[in-house]
PDB file of C-alpha atoms in Angstrom:
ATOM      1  CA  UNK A  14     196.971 227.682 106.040  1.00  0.00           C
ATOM      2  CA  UNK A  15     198.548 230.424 108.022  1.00  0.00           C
ATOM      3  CA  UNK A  16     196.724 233.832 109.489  1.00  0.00           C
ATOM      4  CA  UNK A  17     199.283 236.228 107.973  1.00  0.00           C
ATOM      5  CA  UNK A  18     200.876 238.342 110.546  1.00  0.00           C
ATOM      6  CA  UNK A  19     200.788 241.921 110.422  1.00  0.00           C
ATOM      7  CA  UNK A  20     204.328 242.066 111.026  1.00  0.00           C
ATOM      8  CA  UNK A  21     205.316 239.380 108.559  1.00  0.00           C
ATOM      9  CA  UNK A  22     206.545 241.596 105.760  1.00  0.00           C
ATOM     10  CA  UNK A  23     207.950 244.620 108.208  1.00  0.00           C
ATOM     11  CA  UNK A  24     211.111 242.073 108.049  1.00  0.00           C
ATOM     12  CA  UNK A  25     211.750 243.961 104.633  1.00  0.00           C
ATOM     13  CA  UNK A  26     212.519 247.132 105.956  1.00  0.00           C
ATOM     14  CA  UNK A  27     213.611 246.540 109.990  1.00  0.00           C
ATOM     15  CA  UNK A  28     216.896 247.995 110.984  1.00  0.00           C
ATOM     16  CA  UNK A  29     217.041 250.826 108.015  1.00  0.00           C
ATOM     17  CA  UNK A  30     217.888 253.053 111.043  1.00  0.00           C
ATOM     18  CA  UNK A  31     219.963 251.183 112.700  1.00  0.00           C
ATOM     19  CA  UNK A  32     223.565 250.651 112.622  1.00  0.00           C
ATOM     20  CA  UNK A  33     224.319 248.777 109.262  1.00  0.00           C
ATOM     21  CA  UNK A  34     225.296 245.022 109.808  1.00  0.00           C
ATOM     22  CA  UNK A  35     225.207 242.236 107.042  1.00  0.00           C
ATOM     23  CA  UNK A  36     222.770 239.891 106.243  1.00  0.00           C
ATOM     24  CA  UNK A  37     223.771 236.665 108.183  1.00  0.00           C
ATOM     25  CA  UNK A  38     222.636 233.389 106.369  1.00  0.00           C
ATOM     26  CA  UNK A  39     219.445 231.920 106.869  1.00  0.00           C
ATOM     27  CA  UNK A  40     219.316 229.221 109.227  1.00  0.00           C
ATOM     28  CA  UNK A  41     216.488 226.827 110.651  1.00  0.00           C
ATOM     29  CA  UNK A  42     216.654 224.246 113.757  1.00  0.00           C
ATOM     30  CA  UNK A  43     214.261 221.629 114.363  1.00  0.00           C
ATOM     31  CA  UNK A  44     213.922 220.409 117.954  1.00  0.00           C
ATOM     32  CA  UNK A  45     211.753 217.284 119.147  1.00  0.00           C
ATOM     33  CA  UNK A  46     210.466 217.734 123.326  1.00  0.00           C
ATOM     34  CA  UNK A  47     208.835 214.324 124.413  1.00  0.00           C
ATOM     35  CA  UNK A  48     205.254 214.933 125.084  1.00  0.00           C
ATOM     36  CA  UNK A  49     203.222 211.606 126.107  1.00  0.00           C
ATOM     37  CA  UNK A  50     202.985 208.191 124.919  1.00  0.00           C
ATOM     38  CA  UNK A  51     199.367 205.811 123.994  1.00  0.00           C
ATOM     39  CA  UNK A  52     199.386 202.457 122.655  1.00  0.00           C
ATOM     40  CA  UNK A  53     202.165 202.171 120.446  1.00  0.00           C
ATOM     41  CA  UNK A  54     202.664 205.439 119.572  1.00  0.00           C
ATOM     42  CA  UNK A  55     205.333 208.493 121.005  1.00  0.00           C
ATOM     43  CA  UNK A  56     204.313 211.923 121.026  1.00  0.00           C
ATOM     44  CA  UNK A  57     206.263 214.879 120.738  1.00  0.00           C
ATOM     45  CA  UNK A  58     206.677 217.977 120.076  1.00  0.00           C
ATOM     46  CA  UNK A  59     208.135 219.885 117.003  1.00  0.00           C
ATOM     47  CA  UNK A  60     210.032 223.317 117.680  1.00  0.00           C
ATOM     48  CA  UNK A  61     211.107 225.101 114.695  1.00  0.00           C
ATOM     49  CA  UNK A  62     213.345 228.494 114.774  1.00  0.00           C
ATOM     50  CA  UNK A  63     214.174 230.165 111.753  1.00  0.00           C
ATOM     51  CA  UNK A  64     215.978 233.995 111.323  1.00  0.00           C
ATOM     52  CA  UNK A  65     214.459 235.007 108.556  1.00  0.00           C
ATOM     53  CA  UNK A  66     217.612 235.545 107.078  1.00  0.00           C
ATOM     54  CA  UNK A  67     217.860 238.678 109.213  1.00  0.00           C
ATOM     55  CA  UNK A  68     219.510 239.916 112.308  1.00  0.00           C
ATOM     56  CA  UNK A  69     216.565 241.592 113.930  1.00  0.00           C
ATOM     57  CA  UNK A  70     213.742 238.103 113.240  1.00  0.00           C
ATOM     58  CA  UNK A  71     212.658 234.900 113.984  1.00  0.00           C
ATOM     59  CA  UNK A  72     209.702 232.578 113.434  1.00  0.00           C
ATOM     60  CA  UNK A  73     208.953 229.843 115.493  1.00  0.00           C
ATOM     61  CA  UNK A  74     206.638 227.074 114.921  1.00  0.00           C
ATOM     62  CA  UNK A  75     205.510 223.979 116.923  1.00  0.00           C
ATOM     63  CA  UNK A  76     203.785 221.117 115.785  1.00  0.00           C
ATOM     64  CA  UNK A  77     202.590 218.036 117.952  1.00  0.00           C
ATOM     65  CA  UNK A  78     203.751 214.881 115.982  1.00  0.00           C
ATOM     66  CA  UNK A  79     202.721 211.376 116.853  1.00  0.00           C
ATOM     67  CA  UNK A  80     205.189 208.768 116.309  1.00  0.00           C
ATOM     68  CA  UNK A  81     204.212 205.244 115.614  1.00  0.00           C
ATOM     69  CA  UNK A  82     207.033 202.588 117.086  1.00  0.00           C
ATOM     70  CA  UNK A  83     206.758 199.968 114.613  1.00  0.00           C
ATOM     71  CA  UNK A  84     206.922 201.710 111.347  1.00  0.00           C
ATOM     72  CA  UNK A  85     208.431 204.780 112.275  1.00  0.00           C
ATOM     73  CA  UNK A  86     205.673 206.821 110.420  1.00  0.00           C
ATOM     74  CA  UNK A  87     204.267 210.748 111.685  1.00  0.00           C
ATOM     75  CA  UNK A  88     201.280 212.493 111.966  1.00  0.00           C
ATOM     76  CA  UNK A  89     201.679 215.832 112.099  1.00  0.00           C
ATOM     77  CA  UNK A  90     199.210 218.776 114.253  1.00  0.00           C
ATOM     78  CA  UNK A  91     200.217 222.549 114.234  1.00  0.00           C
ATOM     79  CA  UNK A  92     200.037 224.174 117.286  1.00  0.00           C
ATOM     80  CA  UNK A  93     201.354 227.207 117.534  1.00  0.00           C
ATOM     81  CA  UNK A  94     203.392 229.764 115.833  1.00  0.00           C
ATOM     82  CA  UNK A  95     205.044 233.016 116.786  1.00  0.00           C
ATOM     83  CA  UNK A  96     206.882 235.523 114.756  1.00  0.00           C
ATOM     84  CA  UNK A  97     209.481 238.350 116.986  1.00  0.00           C
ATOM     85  CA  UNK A  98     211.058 241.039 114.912  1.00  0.00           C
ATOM     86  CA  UNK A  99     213.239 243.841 116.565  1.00  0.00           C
ATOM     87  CA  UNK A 100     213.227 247.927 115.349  1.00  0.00           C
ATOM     88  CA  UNK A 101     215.594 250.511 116.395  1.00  0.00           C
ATOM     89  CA  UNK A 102     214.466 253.450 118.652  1.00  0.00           C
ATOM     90  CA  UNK A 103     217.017 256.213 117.881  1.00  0.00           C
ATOM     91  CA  UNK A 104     215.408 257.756 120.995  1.00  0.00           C
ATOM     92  CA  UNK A 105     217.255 255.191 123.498  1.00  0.00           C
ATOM     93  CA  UNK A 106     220.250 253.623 121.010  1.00  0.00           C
ATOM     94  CA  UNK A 107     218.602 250.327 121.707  1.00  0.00           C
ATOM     95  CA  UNK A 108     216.307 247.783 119.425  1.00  0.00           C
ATOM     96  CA  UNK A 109     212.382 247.115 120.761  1.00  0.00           C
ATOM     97  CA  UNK A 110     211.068 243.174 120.246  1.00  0.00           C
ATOM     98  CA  UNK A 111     207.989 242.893 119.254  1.00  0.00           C
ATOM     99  CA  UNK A 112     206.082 239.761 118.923  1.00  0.00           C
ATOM    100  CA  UNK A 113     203.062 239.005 116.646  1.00  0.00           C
ATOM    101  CA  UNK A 114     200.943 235.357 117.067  1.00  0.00           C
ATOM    102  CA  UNK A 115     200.645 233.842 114.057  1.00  0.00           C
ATOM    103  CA  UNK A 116     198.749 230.691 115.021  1.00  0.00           C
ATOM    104  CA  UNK A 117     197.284 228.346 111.655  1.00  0.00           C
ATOM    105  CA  UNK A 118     193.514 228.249 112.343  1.00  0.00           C
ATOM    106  CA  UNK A 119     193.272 224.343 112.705  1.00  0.00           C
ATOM    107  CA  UNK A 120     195.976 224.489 115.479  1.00  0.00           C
ATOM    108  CA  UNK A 121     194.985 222.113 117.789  1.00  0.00           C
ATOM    109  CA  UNK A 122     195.199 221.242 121.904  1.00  0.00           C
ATOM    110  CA  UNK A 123     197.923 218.407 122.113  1.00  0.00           C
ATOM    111  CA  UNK A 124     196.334 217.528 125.642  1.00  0.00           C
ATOM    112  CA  UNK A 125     193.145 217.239 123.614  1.00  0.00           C
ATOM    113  CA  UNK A 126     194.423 215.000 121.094  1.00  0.00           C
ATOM    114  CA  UNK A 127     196.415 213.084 123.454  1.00  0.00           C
ATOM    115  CA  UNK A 128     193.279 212.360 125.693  1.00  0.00           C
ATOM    116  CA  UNK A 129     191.777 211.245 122.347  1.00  0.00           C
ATOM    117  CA  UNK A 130     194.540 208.527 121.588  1.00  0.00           C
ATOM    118  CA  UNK A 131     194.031 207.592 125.412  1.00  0.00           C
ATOM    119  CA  UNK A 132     197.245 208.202 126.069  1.00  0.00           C
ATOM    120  CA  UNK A 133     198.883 210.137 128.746  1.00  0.00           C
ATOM    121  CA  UNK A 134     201.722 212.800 129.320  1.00  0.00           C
ATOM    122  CA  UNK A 135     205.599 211.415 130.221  1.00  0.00           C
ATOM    123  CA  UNK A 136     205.091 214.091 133.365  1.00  0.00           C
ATOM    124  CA  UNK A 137     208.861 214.609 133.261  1.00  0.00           C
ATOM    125  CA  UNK A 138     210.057 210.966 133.101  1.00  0.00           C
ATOM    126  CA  UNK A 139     212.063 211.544 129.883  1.00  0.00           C
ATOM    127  CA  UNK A 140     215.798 212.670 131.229  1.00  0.00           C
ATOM    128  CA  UNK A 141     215.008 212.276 134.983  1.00  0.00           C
ATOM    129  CA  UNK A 142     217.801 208.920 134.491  1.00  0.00           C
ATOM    130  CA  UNK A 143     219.518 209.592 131.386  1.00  0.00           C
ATOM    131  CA  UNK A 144     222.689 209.642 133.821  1.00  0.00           C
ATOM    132  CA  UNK A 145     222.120 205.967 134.515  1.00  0.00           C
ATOM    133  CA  UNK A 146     220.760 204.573 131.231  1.00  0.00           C
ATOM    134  CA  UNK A 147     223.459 202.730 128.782  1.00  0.00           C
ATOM    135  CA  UNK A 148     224.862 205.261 126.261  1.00  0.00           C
ATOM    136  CA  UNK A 149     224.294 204.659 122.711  1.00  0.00           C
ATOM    137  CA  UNK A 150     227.069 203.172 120.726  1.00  0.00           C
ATOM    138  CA  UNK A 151     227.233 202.751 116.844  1.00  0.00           C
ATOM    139  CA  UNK A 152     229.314 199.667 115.368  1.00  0.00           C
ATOM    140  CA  UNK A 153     229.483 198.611 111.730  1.00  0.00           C
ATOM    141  CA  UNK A 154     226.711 200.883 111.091  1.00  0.00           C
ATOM    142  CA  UNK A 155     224.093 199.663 113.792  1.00  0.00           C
ATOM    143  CA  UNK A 156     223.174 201.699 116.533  1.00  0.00           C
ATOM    144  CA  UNK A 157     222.771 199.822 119.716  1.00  0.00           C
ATOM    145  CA  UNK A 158     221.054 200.602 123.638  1.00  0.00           C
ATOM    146  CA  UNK A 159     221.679 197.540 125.815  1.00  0.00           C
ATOM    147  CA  UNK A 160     221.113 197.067 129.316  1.00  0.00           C
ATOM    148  CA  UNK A 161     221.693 193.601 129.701  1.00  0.00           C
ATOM    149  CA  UNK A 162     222.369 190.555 126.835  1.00  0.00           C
ATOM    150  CA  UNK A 163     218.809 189.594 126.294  1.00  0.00           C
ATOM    151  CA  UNK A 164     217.323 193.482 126.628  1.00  0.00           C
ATOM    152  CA  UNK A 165     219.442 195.268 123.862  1.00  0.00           C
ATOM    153  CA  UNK A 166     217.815 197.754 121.489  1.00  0.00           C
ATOM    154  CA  UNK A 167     218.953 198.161 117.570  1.00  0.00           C
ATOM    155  CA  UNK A 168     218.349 200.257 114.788  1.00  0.00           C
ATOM    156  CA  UNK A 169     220.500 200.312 111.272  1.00  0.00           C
ATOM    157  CA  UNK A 170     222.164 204.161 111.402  1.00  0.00           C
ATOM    158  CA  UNK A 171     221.875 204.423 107.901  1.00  0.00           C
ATOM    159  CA  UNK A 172     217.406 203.774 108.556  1.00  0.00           C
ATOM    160  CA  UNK A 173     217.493 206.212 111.477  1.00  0.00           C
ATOM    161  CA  UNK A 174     219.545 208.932 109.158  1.00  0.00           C
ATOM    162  CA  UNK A 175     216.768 208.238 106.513  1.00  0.00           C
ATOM    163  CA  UNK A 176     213.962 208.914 108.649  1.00  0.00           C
ATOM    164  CA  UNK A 177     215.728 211.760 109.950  1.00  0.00           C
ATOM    165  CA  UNK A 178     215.531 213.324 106.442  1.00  0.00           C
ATOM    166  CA  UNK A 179     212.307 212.092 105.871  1.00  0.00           C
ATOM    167  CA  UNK A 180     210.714 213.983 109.288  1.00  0.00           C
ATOM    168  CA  UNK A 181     212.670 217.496 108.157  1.00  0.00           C
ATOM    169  CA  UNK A 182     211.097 216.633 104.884  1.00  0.00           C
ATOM    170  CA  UNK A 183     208.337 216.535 105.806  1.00  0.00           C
ATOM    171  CA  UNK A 184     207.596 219.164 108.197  1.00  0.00           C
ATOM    172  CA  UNK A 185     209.371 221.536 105.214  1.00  0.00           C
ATOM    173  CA  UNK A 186     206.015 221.158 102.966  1.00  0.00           C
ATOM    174  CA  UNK A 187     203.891 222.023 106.116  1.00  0.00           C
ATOM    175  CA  UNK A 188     205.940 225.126 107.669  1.00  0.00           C
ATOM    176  CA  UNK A 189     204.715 228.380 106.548  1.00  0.00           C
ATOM    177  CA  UNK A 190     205.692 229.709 103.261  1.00  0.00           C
ATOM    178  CA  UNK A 191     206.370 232.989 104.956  1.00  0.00           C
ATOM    179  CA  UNK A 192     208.769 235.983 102.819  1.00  0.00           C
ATOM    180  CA  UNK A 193     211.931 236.541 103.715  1.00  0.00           C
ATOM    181  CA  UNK A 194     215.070 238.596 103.014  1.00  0.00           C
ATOM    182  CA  UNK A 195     216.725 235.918 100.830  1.00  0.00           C
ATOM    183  CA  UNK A 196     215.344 235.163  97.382  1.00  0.00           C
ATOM    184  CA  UNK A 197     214.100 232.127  98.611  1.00  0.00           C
ATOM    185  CA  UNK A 198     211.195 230.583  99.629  1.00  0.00           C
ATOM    186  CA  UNK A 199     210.707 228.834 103.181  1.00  0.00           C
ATOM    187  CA  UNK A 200     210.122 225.566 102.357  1.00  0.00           C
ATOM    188  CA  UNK A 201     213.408 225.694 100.259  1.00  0.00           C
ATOM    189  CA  UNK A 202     214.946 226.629 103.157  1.00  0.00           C
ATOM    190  CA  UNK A 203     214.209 223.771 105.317  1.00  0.00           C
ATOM    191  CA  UNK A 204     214.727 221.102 102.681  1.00  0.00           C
ATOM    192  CA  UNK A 205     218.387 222.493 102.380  1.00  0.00           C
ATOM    193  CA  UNK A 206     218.698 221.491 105.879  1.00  0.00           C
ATOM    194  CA  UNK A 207     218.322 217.829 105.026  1.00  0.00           C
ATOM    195  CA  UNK A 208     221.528 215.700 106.568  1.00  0.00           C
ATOM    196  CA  UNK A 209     222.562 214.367 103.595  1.00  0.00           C
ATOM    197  CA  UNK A 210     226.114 213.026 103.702  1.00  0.00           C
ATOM    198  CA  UNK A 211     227.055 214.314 107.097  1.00  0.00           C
ATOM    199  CA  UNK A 212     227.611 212.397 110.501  1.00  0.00           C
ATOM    200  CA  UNK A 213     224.871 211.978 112.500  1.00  0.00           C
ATOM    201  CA  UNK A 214     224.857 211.208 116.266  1.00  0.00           C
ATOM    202  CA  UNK A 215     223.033 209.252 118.372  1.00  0.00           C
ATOM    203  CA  UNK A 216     221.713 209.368 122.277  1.00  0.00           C
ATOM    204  CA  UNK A 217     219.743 207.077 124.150  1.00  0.00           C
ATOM    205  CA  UNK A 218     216.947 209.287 126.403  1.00  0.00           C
ATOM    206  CA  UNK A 219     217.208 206.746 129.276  1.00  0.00           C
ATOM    207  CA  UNK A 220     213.843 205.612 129.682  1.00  0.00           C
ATOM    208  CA  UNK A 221     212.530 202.268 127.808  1.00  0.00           C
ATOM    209  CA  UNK A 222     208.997 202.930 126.279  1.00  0.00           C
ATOM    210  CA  UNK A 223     207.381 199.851 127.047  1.00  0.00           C
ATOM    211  CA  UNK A 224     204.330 199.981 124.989  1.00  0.00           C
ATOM    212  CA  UNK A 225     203.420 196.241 125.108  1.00  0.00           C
ATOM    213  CA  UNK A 226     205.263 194.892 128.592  1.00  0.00           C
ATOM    214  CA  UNK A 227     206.377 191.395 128.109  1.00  0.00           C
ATOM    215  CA  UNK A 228     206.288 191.649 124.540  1.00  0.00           C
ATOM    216  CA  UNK A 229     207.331 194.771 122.671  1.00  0.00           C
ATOM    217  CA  UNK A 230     209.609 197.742 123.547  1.00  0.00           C
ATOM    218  CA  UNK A 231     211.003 200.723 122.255  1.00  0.00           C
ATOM    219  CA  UNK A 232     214.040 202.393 123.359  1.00  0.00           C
ATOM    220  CA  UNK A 233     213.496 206.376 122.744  1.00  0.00           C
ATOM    221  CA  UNK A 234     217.164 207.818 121.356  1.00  0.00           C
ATOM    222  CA  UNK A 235     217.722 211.443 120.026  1.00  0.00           C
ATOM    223  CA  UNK A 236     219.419 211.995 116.583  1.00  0.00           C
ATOM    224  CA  UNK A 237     220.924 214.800 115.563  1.00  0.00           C
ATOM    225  CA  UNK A 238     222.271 215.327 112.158  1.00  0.00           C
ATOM    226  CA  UNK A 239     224.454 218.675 111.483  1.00  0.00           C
ATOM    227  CA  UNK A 240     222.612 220.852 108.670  1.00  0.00           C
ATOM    228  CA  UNK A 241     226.153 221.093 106.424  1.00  0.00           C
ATOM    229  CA  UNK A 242     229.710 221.835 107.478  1.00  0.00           C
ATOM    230  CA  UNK A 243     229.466 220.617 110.959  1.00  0.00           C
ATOM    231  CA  UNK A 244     226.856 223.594 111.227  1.00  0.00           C
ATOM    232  CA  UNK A 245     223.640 223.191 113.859  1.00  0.00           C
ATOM    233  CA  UNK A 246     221.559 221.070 113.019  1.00  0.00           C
ATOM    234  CA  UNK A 247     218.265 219.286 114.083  1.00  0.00           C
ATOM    235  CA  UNK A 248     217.849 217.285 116.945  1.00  0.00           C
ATOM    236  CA  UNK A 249     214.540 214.859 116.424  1.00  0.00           C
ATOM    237  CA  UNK A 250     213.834 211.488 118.334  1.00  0.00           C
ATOM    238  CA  UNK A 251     212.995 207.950 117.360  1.00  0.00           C
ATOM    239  CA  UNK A 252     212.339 204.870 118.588  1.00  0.00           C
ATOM    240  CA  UNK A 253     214.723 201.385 118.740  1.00  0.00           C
ATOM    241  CA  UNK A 254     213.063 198.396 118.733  1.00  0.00           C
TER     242      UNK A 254
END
């Protein structure tokens, strides 16, 4: 799926020179960026970043995903993906970053496929009035937007946790099954992220997506489930009808 980088395995043996530190744990974050809207459907995109399970890497990957407001479903498009690992030049007592492009072949132009939906770009609407917009509140398990009595926006936390799961799921059998210091494979990785039994929370992006005016709308909120412990976590975005 993926071009394999040159410097994809030179994560073995980086930092054998350099001062000895200890393997931190590995540790992936998932991070949706609105990125246009056509019909009925949100796009956005995916940012991963992932150590490696070293000091001196990371991978990134970013994928456009098209959200569809009534179901909740996603199609997934790679993008792009990058790969920076760091080696020590006993010359200057400092580390060098180098960075290899490891872009899949059927990456595609999310203008391109947005033009193809007939949609269109937000252009910087998201966040330009989250400090008016109603916050988000949660009670008796049902998340909840309203800006007046007969405009109020509701999704069941436990449905938006679910879909949470299922996105990271999801995007773990399409990430790159790249090696890494751990004896563990990628993919492993990211499903270990899921939220399982910890507290998500939830916040409303301030702009209504009003994909059928007078009829339908969708209010776009951001939730973020910790990976374990109160750790980081990801950060993705749905849509309450």
């Amino acid at each position: 799926m993926f071009r394999k980088s040159a410097l994809a395995v030179g994560a073995w043996v980086l930092g054998v020179a350099a001062p000895a530190q200890a393997t931190p744990p590995d540790h992936v974050v998932i991070i949706d960026t609105p990125f246009g809207v056509s019909g009925e459907t949100l796009f956005v995109l995916r940012h991963t970043s992932d150590n490696l399970g070293l000091h001196t890497a990371q991978r990134s990957e970013t994928w456009l995903v098209a959200i569809d407001a009534a179901s909740g479903e996603e199609t997934f498009w790679p993008v792009h993906a990058v790969e920076r690992h760091s080696e020590w030049v006993e010359e200057t007592g400092g580390e060098v970053w180098k960075v290899t492009s490891d872009v899949p072949e059927e990456a595609v132009n999310p203008y391109a496929i947005l033009a193809e939906h007939g949609g269109a770009t937000l252009a910087g609407s998201p966040g330009r009035f989250d400090s008016e917009a109603p916050a988000a509140s949660v009670s008796d398990g049902i998340i909840s937007v309203e800006y007046q009595p007969d405009r109020r926006f509701v999704l069941r936390a436990e449905e938006a946790q679910a879909r949470h799961d299922a996105a990271v799921a999801a995007l773990a059998n399409k990430v790159a099954n790249v090696g890494r210091m751990a004896p563990v494979t990628t993919r492993d990785v990211f499903l270990g992220t899921l939220a399982g039994e910890a507290t998500c929370t939830f916040t409303s992006l301030g702009w209504p997506l009003w994909l059928t005016p007078g009829e339908k709308a969708y209010q776009p909120i951001r939730v973020s489930c910790p990976a374990w412990d109160g750790a980081e976590g990801h950060s993705l975005i749905q849509l309450l009808p």
